[in-house]
Amino acid sequence: MIYEKTAKFRDDFLWGSASAAYQVEGAWDKDGKGESVWDVYTRIPGTTFKETDGKVAVDHYHRYKEDVALMAEMGLKAYRFSIAWTRIYPDGKTELNEAGLQFYEQLIDELIAHNITPVVTLYHWDLPQHLQDLYGGWESREIIEDFNRYCVTLFKRFGDKVKHWVSLNEQNIFMTLGYVTAMHPPAVKSHKRMLQANHIANVANATVIESFKQYVPDGMIGPSFAYGPVYPYSCDPQDILSAENAEDLNNYWWLDVYCKGEYPTFAFKYYERLGIAPVIEEGDLELLARAKPDFIGINYYQTGTVASNPIDGVGPSEVMNNTGKKGTAKENGLPGVFKNVKNPNLETTNWDWAIDPTGLRVGLRRLTSRYNLPILITENGLGEFDQLEENDVVNDSHRIDYLSAHVLACKEAVTDGVDLLGYCTWSFTDLLSWLNGYQKRYGFVYVDREENDEKELRRIKKNSFYWYQNVIESNGEDL
Ligand code: BG6
């Protein structure tokens, strides 16, 4: 559908930007904070780009007022950030750390004082290391109670001020990279263990949603899913079937559980045949069916294109482009099921991520038709090299082009009938990319630091800062 005139965004549209504790805060051992699995994992040589870590990150912990002042200057309506579990319960379960609660209370108050809506993520990957050591983290059902205790603490403390909450950030990514490709902690390579841990995470997610309804009945909660809608490479029926396979295994395996409380049939049968389907305990399915999210949070970066893959074909890749050298990503897939291929119609970033604004519209429509829930875009953005030029200029026109095309796609999706609550870019300031260091920049605000040199961590507004300011001011009319 090509529109001559598109609909307008709702008046209370949440023009936002997002971050995560480990990627911005630093202060990794301050004020009673416990160690997370990322504090420990990044000490293992070779795990991250040039051994980068979040010990200092962009020092948001100490500079949050300066950062919020910049958000206010921009006119940002919402700021999505995550709470570090290890600041609240240093060992994940026993003693509550008041200093941790106070830090987030101050941040929330600062945002509200500047008319910025806080959107709080409960879990953005920084699991307390103690729980990993104690019972294997997400592999034990003990985590359900511990995660719920931590979340309820936050609901009780902040529920009167914070009405927008995200439960798990990208469960599909932290499970797949943590337990299949072994690129994230706990760096396990076992599909079976992944599927079991993932089921436990589903139950934990649903438990927390149920608690939320009790403690913050006037709020909204949903997971943030890393959504890559899938295209078939061609109209060869084998490619079409491969795309169906990939949609079920990569997307609906999570989304159907969140929104319908059930695993997709084909995918479950497939895992059963392989003898790796998760063990589901009595009561789990009833809980999953009851605990519906209020919205679907989606992190959208790219679509995937798949073709058929022979039974002796390519398997999961352990090589990722994390250097920014275009063309270094390796082909990967599931033998006999599908393989990921390059889409010849799409440009890619220097990290080989396909640039596809139309894919965002396609995805928003698919989700609306399948689940009919409001959608909040909790992340979308372009990771690129940016240059700090003379007189503190950062001309990131590549980012402006990327974001403006994606906002336009949102507008078209709204015209199509999608109930879109808001759009958060990734990210507000530059920050640490988990596996790609500091050189892969996403922010509207440049932070002057390099991989292993923190310099002064000076904040410098990029050209995109002024562009987004204008987008917000015009409620998305002026792109
Ligand atoms: C999402 C995560 O996967 O994408 C963020 O929620 C992450 O934490 C972002 O930083 C961009 O990915 P990357 O690998 O480029 O940092």
XYZ file of C-alpha atoms and ligand atoms in Angstrom:
495
model
C 0.000 0.000 0.000
C 1.437 3.332 -1.019
C -0.194 6.247 0.767
C -0.437 9.786 -0.543
C -1.045 10.942 2.972
C -0.140 9.056 6.118
C -1.833 9.153 9.519
C -0.387 11.148 12.400
C 1.284 9.703 15.450
C -0.843 9.779 18.603
C -0.483 12.931 20.736
C 1.108 11.062 23.637
C 3.505 9.147 21.356
C 6.599 8.164 23.334
C 9.539 9.584 21.402
C 12.309 7.889 23.297
C 15.774 6.516 23.394
C 17.149 3.462 25.173
C 20.178 2.119 27.006
C 21.149 -0.722 29.348
C 22.887 -0.575 32.723
C 26.018 -2.516 31.813
C 26.510 -0.553 28.624
C 26.350 2.942 30.143
C 26.695 3.016 33.906
C 30.246 1.975 34.748
C 30.820 2.141 38.534
C 30.879 -1.634 38.375
C 31.774 -2.111 42.037
C 30.422 1.085 43.615
C 28.037 1.477 46.528
C 27.625 -2.189 47.279
C 27.005 -3.479 43.753
C 27.604 -7.215 43.294
C 29.317 -8.836 40.315
C 27.277 -9.758 37.282
C 28.043 -12.471 34.763
C 29.253 -9.732 32.373
C 31.701 -8.327 34.940
C 33.224 -11.781 35.118
C 32.907 -12.868 31.475
C 34.693 -9.809 30.079
C 37.769 -10.708 32.146
C 38.249 -13.836 30.041
C 40.714 -12.913 27.278
C 39.297 -12.973 23.765
C 35.614 -12.766 24.668
C 35.029 -9.140 23.600
C 36.397 -6.754 20.975
C 39.827 -5.579 22.139
C 39.028 -6.814 25.652
C 36.520 -3.996 26.211
C 34.314 -4.048 29.285
C 31.771 -1.963 31.174
C 33.849 -1.108 34.248
C 33.637 2.582 33.398
C 31.465 2.435 30.240
C 30.329 6.045 29.680
C 30.136 6.707 33.423
C 26.412 7.393 33.371
C 26.310 6.376 37.049
C 28.134 9.582 37.939
C 26.982 11.733 35.022
C 23.290 10.891 34.850
C 22.307 14.495 35.587
C 24.333 15.761 32.663
C 22.812 13.067 30.448
C 19.256 13.810 31.555
C 19.870 17.530 30.962
C 20.830 16.675 27.377
C 17.675 14.545 27.013
C 15.603 17.460 28.265
C 17.311 19.843 25.860
C 16.435 17.468 23.040
C 12.811 17.278 24.195
C 12.908 13.495 24.678
C 9.570 12.143 25.902
C 10.768 8.769 27.201
C 14.011 7.223 28.366
C 14.295 3.468 28.522
C 17.032 2.199 30.828
C 17.652 -1.024 32.699
C 18.168 -1.642 36.379
C 21.185 -3.713 37.365
C 19.899 -6.575 39.513
C 23.317 -6.633 41.250
C 22.856 -3.082 42.528
C 19.567 -4.044 44.183
C 20.453 -7.524 45.432
C 24.266 -7.848 45.170
C 24.126 -11.664 45.381
C 20.840 -11.820 43.509
C 18.703 -12.951 46.411
C 19.395 -12.115 50.026
C 20.329 -8.627 51.193
C 18.677 -5.623 49.719
C 21.105 -2.790 48.898
C 19.437 0.546 49.649
C 22.207 2.484 47.880
C 21.318 0.753 44.627
C 17.646 1.616 44.980
C 18.595 5.207 45.715
C 20.621 5.560 42.545
C 17.638 4.541 40.403
C 15.257 6.614 42.490
C 17.373 9.696 41.797
C 17.537 8.889 38.097
C 13.758 8.369 37.923
C 13.099 11.590 39.817
C 15.483 13.501 37.590
C 13.682 12.214 34.494
C 10.234 12.999 35.849
C 11.370 16.482 36.875
C 12.241 17.031 33.205
C 8.957 15.581 31.911
C 10.643 12.472 30.557
C 8.705 9.229 31.022
C 10.895 6.510 32.552
C 10.626 3.112 30.840
C 12.318 0.582 33.098
C 13.805 -2.697 31.883
C 14.012 -5.280 34.641
C 16.587 -7.539 33.012
C 19.069 -6.565 30.351
C 21.456 -9.533 30.606
C 23.532 -8.667 33.707
C 22.588 -11.691 35.818
C 24.118 -11.778 39.312
C 27.209 -14.000 39.067
C 26.336 -15.515 42.430
C 23.155 -17.053 40.999
C 25.115 -18.444 38.072
C 27.566 -20.086 40.489
C 24.923 -21.173 42.988
C 22.506 -22.980 40.731
C 23.423 -22.314 37.101
C 21.370 -19.133 36.652
C 18.575 -19.554 34.105
C 19.015 -23.336 34.118
C 17.410 -23.691 37.529
C 13.804 -23.051 38.440
C 15.102 -21.432 41.630
C 15.682 -18.324 39.575
C 11.915 -17.813 39.174
C 11.516 -16.924 42.830
C 14.686 -14.834 42.993
C 13.821 -12.867 39.873
C 10.297 -12.312 41.129
C 11.569 -11.080 44.517
C 13.877 -8.587 42.809
C 11.108 -7.364 40.481
C 8.510 -7.051 43.237
C 11.006 -4.952 45.220
C 11.156 -2.572 42.261
C 7.387 -2.591 41.669
C 6.800 -1.679 45.305
C 9.447 1.020 45.378
C 8.884 2.639 41.984
C 5.437 1.499 40.878
C 3.803 4.784 41.810
C 6.212 6.764 39.609
C 7.020 4.341 36.802
C 4.157 3.059 34.675
C 6.060 1.564 31.717
C 8.068 -1.586 32.354
C 9.952 -4.057 30.188
C 10.400 -7.546 31.656
C 13.137 -9.477 29.803
C 15.254 -7.802 27.150
C 15.810 -9.997 24.098
C 15.353 -13.396 25.670
C 15.949 -14.870 22.213
C 19.390 -13.251 22.029
C 20.691 -13.888 25.526
C 19.519 -17.503 25.313
C 20.888 -18.191 21.827
C 24.205 -16.433 22.328
C 24.527 -17.732 25.883
C 23.673 -21.380 25.210
C 23.968 -22.164 21.493
C 26.790 -20.112 19.971
C 28.606 -19.566 23.295
C 29.359 -15.907 22.595
C 27.678 -14.545 25.723
C 27.947 -15.852 29.280
C 27.632 -18.628 30.364
C 29.148 -19.589 26.972
C 27.532 -23.003 26.710
C 27.029 -24.887 23.439
C 23.936 -27.004 23.909
C 20.649 -26.432 22.142
C 18.925 -28.713 24.633
C 20.142 -26.718 27.626
C 19.155 -23.520 25.860
C 15.601 -24.699 25.308
C 15.231 -25.760 28.930
C 16.732 -22.544 30.339
C 14.556 -20.611 27.912
C 11.425 -22.326 29.182
C 12.389 -21.399 32.739
C 12.879 -17.799 31.591
C 9.384 -17.914 30.055
C 7.932 -19.026 33.368
C 9.925 -16.332 35.212
C 8.688 -13.718 32.747
C 5.074 -14.792 33.222
C 5.447 -14.907 37.020
C 6.718 -11.344 37.057
C 3.923 -10.153 34.777
C 1.394 -11.642 37.193
C 3.088 -9.906 40.124
C 3.106 -6.656 38.203
C -0.657 -6.733 37.735
C -0.980 -7.059 41.491
C 1.461 -4.292 42.474
C 1.136 -1.824 39.592
C -2.407 -2.366 38.293
C -2.417 0.923 36.407
C 0.901 0.277 34.635
C 1.934 -1.504 31.445
C 4.459 -4.302 31.102
C 5.815 -6.327 28.202
C 8.977 -8.110 27.082
C 11.388 -6.608 24.523
C 11.948 -9.071 21.740
C 14.754 -8.892 19.155
C 12.489 -9.167 16.147
C 13.885 -9.990 12.741
C 10.985 -10.688 10.364
C 11.967 -13.351 7.841
C 11.784 -13.228 4.037
C 12.153 -16.195 1.691
C 15.093 -15.744 -0.692
C 12.901 -16.605 -3.696
C 9.448 -17.884 -4.601
C 10.849 -21.415 -4.835
C 8.454 -23.302 -2.523
C 11.467 -24.776 -0.724
C 12.624 -21.275 0.174
C 9.103 -20.361 1.289
C 9.029 -23.408 3.541
C 12.443 -22.491 4.920
C 11.136 -19.026 5.764
C 8.169 -20.607 7.590
C 10.650 -22.756 9.525
C 12.757 -19.755 10.452
C 9.735 -17.675 11.533
C 8.557 -20.432 13.861
C 11.972 -21.263 15.305
C 13.405 -17.743 15.511
C 10.391 -15.572 16.220
C 7.185 -17.338 17.159
C 9.030 -19.713 19.509
C 9.176 -16.700 21.834
C 6.396 -14.404 20.659
C 3.647 -17.063 20.716
C 4.596 -17.967 24.278
C 4.488 -14.334 25.378
C 1.268 -13.438 23.606
C -0.670 -16.716 23.309
C 0.873 -18.805 26.075
C 1.809 -21.659 23.737
C 4.740 -22.913 21.703
C 4.241 -23.049 17.916
C 3.323 -26.586 16.837
C 5.889 -27.200 14.107
C 8.788 -25.919 16.216
C 7.809 -27.959 19.257
C 7.473 -31.144 17.168
C 10.835 -30.448 15.548
C 12.558 -30.154 18.934
C 10.699 -33.209 20.220
C 11.958 -35.246 17.276
C 15.496 -34.132 18.098
C 14.888 -35.113 21.730
C 15.610 -31.595 22.983
C 12.138 -30.110 23.598
C 11.857 -28.399 26.983
C 10.315 -30.220 29.922
C 7.120 -28.398 30.840
C 5.925 -28.787 34.412
C 2.361 -28.932 35.615
C 0.844 -25.491 35.799
C 3.393 -23.860 33.468
C 1.118 -23.668 30.441
C -1.783 -22.290 32.485
C 0.491 -19.590 33.889
C 1.854 -18.716 30.438
C -1.681 -18.450 29.096
C -2.777 -16.173 31.952
C 0.141 -13.755 32.038
C -0.413 -11.706 28.913
C 1.767 -8.656 28.303
C 0.120 -5.242 27.923
C 2.236 -4.512 24.876
C 4.860 -6.174 22.721
C 8.214 -4.451 22.969
C 10.284 -4.933 19.860
C 13.916 -4.217 19.190
C 14.188 -3.948 15.447
C 17.458 -3.724 13.565
C 17.053 -5.862 10.473
C 15.134 -8.525 8.608
C 16.487 -11.972 7.831
C 16.433 -13.663 4.437
C 16.563 -17.422 4.266
C 16.906 -20.170 1.682
C 16.641 -23.930 1.866
C 19.559 -25.707 3.476
C 20.406 -29.350 2.703
C 20.617 -31.887 5.503
C 24.423 -31.704 5.372
C 24.304 -27.920 4.930
C 25.680 -25.041 6.945
C 25.200 -24.920 10.755
C 25.184 -22.148 13.409
C 28.008 -19.662 12.975
C 30.523 -18.965 15.666
C 32.009 -16.126 13.671
C 30.372 -12.737 13.794
C 31.487 -9.479 12.269
C 32.472 -7.586 15.397
C 35.215 -5.526 13.834
C 33.179 -3.371 11.442
C 34.966 -4.875 8.429
C 32.137 -5.208 5.963
C 31.650 -8.662 4.494
C 33.271 -10.647 7.303
C 30.057 -12.185 8.691
C 29.784 -15.891 7.887
C 26.830 -17.748 6.414
C 24.968 -19.829 8.976
C 21.830 -21.905 9.364
C 20.242 -25.077 10.599
C 20.920 -28.119 8.402
C 17.748 -29.360 6.707
C 15.745 -26.390 8.042
C 16.966 -23.054 6.630
C 20.084 -20.999 6.040
C 20.535 -17.245 6.327
C 21.577 -15.575 3.102
C 22.376 -12.029 2.054
C 19.409 -10.145 0.646
C 20.561 -8.712 -2.694
C 18.015 -5.877 -2.425
C 19.361 -4.439 0.787
C 22.406 -2.395 1.723
C 24.212 -3.396 4.878
C 26.024 -1.535 7.638
C 29.758 -1.990 8.182
C 28.821 -4.732 10.670
C 26.858 -6.549 7.922
C 23.410 -5.770 9.323
C 20.802 -5.382 6.545
C 19.208 -1.928 6.396
C 15.490 -2.437 5.838
C 12.933 0.151 6.970
C 10.157 -1.591 5.015
C 10.928 -4.705 7.046
C 9.935 -2.789 10.156
C 6.538 -2.022 8.653
C 6.158 -5.640 7.566
C 7.022 -6.812 11.071
C 4.680 -4.393 12.814
C 1.846 -5.572 10.609
C 2.581 -9.246 11.108
C 2.579 -8.798 14.888
C -0.629 -6.790 14.827
C -2.451 -9.364 12.723
C -1.216 -12.279 14.813
C -1.550 -10.866 18.336
C -3.526 -7.654 18.119
C -1.629 -5.984 20.958
C -0.193 -2.467 21.210
C 3.476 -2.303 20.217
C 6.298 -0.254 21.675
C 9.481 -0.059 19.632
C 11.985 -0.382 22.435
C 15.087 -0.196 20.204
C 15.972 0.778 16.656
C 19.185 2.341 15.510
C 22.344 2.336 13.450
C 25.698 1.237 14.793
C 28.425 2.957 12.814
C 31.845 4.574 13.002
C 31.396 8.289 13.737
C 34.065 10.942 13.348
C 34.605 13.757 15.784
C 35.578 16.660 13.572
C 36.981 20.078 14.318
C 34.856 22.386 16.457
C 33.071 19.414 18.007
C 31.062 18.500 14.923
C 29.863 14.938 14.341
C 28.185 14.697 10.986
C 26.230 11.444 11.257
C 24.008 11.916 8.225
C 24.073 8.098 7.772
C 22.213 7.817 11.106
C 19.724 10.529 10.208
C 18.960 8.743 6.920
C 18.548 5.426 8.705
C 16.311 6.719 11.491
C 14.196 8.926 9.290
C 13.404 6.019 6.947
C 12.447 3.868 9.934
C 10.231 6.537 11.491
C 8.507 6.915 8.125
C 7.932 3.138 8.067
C 6.360 3.456 11.543
C 4.065 6.161 10.269
C 2.983 3.969 7.373
C 2.403 1.104 9.792
C 0.243 3.371 11.953
C -1.719 4.260 8.829
C -2.072 0.512 8.184
C -3.705 0.189 11.613
C -0.854 -0.719 13.948
C -1.355 0.512 17.522
C 2.091 2.005 18.099
C 2.758 3.464 21.538
C 6.183 4.878 20.901
C 9.573 4.618 19.288
C 12.833 4.389 21.235
C 16.061 4.709 19.362
C 19.133 2.817 20.402
C 20.794 4.786 21.908
C 20.862 8.248 23.506
C 24.574 8.554 24.235
C 27.203 6.356 22.664
C 27.777 3.295 24.807
C 29.484 -0.064 24.992
C 28.417 -2.628 22.435
C 28.672 -6.001 24.226
C 30.899 -7.727 21.691
C 31.876 -4.805 19.453
C 33.555 -2.373 21.824
C 33.086 1.387 21.816
C 33.806 2.028 18.144
C 30.362 0.806 17.062
C 28.459 3.951 17.978
C 24.687 4.360 18.137
C 24.078 7.599 20.051
C 22.748 11.081 19.372
C 25.443 12.202 21.771
C 29.042 11.327 21.023
C 31.057 10.199 24.033
C 34.715 10.892 23.604
C 36.366 7.687 24.649
C 38.097 4.844 22.860
C 38.286 1.114 23.417
C 40.838 1.167 26.177
C 41.236 4.882 26.764
C 38.475 6.631 28.673
C 39.847 10.130 28.023
C 37.513 12.716 29.551
C 34.257 11.016 28.482
C 33.109 14.337 27.123
C 29.559 14.494 25.687
C 29.207 16.114 22.235
C 25.931 16.524 20.383
C 25.944 14.919 16.942
C 23.970 16.333 14.021
C 21.355 13.629 14.594
C 20.673 15.177 18.019
C 19.216 18.273 16.372
C 17.408 16.184 13.782
C 15.587 14.078 16.424
C 14.843 17.214 18.435
C 12.912 18.484 15.445
C 11.178 15.153 14.844
C 9.917 15.171 18.433
C 8.905 18.820 18.268
C 6.830 18.156 15.134
C 5.477 14.825 16.501
C 7.039 13.018 13.572
C 5.726 15.299 10.842
C 9.112 16.767 10.011
C 11.487 13.985 9.052
C 20.241 -5.242 21.182
C 20.510 -5.085 22.642
O 20.576 -6.537 20.846
O 20.939 -4.500 20.269
C 21.461 -3.961 22.991
O 19.345 -5.006 23.406
C 22.544 -3.914 21.939
O 21.935 -4.151 24.284
C 21.888 -3.516 20.619
O 23.621 -3.088 22.228
C 22.845 -3.353 19.464
O 23.617 -4.501 19.294
P 25.181 -4.418 19.170
O 25.642 -5.829 19.126
O 25.475 -3.678 17.920
O 25.648 -3.673 20.392
